[in-house]
Short mmCIF file of C-alpha atoms in Angstrom, two decimals:
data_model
loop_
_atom_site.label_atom_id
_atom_site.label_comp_id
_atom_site.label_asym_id
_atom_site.label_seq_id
_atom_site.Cartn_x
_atom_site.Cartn_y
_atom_site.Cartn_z
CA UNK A 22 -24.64 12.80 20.65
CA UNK A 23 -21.80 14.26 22.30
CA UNK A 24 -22.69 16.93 24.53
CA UNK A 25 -21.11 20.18 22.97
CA UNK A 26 -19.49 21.37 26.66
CA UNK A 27 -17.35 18.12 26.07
CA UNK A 28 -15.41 19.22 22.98
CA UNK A 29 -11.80 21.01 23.82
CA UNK A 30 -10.80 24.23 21.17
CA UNK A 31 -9.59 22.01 18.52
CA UNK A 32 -9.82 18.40 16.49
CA UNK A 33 -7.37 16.00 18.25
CA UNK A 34 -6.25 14.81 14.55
CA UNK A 35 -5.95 17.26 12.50
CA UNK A 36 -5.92 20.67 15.39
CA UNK A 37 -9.13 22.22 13.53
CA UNK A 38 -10.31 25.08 15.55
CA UNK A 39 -14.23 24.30 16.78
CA UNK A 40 -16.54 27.23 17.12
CA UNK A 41 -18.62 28.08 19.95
CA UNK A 42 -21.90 29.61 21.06
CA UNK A 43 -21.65 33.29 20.91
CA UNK A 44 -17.82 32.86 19.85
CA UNK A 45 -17.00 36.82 18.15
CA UNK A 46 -15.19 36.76 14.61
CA UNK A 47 -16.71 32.93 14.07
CA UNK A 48 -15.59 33.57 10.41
CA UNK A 49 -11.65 33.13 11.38
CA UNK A 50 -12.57 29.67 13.08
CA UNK A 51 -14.30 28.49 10.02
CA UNK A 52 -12.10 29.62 7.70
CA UNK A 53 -8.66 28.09 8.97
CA UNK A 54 -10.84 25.26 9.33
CA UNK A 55 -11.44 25.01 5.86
CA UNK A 56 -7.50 25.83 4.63
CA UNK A 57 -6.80 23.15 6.75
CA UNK A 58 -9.16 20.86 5.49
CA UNK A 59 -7.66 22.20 1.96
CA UNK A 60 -4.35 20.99 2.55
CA UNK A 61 -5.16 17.66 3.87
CA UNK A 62 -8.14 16.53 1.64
CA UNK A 63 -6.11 14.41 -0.98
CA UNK A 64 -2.86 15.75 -0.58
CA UNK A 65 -0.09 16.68 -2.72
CA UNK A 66 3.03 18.81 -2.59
CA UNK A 67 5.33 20.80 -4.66
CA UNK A 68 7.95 19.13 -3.64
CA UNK A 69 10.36 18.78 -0.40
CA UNK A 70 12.02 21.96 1.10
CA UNK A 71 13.27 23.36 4.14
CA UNK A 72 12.96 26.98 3.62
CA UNK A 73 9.77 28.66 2.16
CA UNK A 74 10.23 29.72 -1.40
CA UNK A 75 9.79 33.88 -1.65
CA UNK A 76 7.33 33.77 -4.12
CA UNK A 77 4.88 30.96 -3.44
CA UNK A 78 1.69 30.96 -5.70
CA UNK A 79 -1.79 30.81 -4.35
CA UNK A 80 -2.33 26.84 -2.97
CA UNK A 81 1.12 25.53 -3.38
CA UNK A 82 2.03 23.25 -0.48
CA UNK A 83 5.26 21.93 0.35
CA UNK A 84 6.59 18.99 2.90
CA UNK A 85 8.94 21.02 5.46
CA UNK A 86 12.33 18.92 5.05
CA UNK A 87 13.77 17.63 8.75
CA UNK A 88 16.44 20.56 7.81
CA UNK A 89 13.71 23.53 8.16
CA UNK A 90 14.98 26.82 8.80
CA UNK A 91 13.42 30.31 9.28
CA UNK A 92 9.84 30.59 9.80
CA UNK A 93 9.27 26.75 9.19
CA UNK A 94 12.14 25.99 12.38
CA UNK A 95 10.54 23.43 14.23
CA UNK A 96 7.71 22.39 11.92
CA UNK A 97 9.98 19.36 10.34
CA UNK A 98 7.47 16.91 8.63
CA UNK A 99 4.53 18.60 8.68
CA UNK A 100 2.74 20.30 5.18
CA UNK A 101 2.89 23.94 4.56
CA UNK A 102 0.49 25.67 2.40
CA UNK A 103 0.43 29.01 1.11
CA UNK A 104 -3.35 30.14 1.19
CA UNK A 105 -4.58 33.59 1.02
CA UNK A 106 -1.28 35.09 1.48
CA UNK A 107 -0.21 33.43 4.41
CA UNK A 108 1.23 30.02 5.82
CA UNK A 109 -1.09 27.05 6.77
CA UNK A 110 -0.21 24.48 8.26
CA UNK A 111 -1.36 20.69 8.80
CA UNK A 112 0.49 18.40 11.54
CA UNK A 113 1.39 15.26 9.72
CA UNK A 114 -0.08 11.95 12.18
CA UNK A 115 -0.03 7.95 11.29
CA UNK A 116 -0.82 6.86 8.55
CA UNK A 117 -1.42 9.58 6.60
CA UNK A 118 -0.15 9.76 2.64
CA UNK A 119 0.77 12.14 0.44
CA UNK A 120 1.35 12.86 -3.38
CA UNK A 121 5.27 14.66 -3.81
CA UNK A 122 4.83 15.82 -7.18
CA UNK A 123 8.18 16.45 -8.03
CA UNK A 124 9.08 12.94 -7.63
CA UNK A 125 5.23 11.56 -8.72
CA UNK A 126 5.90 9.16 -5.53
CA UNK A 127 3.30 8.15 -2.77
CA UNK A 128 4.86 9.01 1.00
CA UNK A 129 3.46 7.28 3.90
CA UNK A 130 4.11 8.99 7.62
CA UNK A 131 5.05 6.13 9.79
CA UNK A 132 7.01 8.18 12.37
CA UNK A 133 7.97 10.05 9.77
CA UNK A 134 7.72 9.97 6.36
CA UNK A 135 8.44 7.03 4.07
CA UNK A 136 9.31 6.51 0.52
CA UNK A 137 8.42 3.76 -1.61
CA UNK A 138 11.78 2.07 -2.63
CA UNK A 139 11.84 1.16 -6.53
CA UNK A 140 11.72 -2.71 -7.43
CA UNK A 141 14.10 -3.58 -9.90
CA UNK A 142 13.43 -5.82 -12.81
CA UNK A 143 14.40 -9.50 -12.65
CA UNK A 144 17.44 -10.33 -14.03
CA UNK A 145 19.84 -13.85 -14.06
CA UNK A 146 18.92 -16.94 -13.18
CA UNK A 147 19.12 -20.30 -14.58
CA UNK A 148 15.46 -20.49 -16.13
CA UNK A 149 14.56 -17.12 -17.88
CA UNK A 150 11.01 -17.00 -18.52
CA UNK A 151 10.62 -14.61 -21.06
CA UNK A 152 6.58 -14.01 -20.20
CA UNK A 153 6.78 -13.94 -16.49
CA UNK A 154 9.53 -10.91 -17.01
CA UNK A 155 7.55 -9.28 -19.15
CA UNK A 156 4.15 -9.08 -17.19
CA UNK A 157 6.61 -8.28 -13.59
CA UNK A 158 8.29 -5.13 -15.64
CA UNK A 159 4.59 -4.48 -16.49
CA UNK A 160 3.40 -4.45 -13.14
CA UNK A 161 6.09 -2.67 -12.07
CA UNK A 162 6.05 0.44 -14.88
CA UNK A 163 2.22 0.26 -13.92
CA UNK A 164 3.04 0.79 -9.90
CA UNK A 165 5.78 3.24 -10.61
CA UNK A 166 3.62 5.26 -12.95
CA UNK A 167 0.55 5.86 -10.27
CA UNK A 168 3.51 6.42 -7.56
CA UNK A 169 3.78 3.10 -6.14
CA UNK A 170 7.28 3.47 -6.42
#
């Protein structure tokens, strides 16, 4: 077990503040904690944007666009949620996905995020196999519809 005099004020991942012995107001700690943890435990977004809207509703989370201005300057990439009347936010690191709801598409962060690129039905050729097109354009409404693509 990892001695507790070993940990530093925060998770390396995801920056969740760690509480203490005899730490005062042990509530706050806890409960960015757990907006954190809100934002990040399968997440999804409203969409892509690079100011704050003025009238967020209660849990709405956004991806700040590389173009951020205003209070978001400087947090380009990372996910913005509005909890309890206030901005939380989650540092985006490897690997991590995310749902964009306004596009229903899956985005990886590999050094920043990534967008699945649609695959186009086949078309042409000199041997058309009806079948074979049929179960492809299957598999790919199928992919597209769970935000593959």
């Amino acid at each position: 077990m990892t001695l507790p005099s070993s940990f530093r004020d925060k998770t390396p991942r995801h920056e969740l503040p760690f509480l203490f012995a005899g730490q005062a107001q042990r509530e706050f700690f806890v409960n960015e904690s757990l907006a954190r943890l809100d934002l990040l435990i399968q997440p999804s977004v409203v969409g892509e944007i690079g100011n704050p809207p003025e009238e967020p509703e209660d849990g709405q989370c956004f991806l700040i666009a590389e173009t951020a201005g205003g209070i978001w300057t400087g947090l380009d990439g990372n996910i913005a949620g509005w909890i309890a009347g206030e901005w939380v936010y989650a540092v985006s690191s490897e690997g991590m996905q995310l749902h964009d709801l306004s596009t229903a598409t899956m985005l990886t962060y590999k050094g920043g995020w990534q967008r699945s690129t649609p695959i186009a039905e086949p078309s042409g050729g000199n041997t058309i196999d009806a079948e074979a097109r049929s179960a492809i354009a299957a598999l790919i409404a199928t992919m597209t519809q769970h935000g593959v693509f």
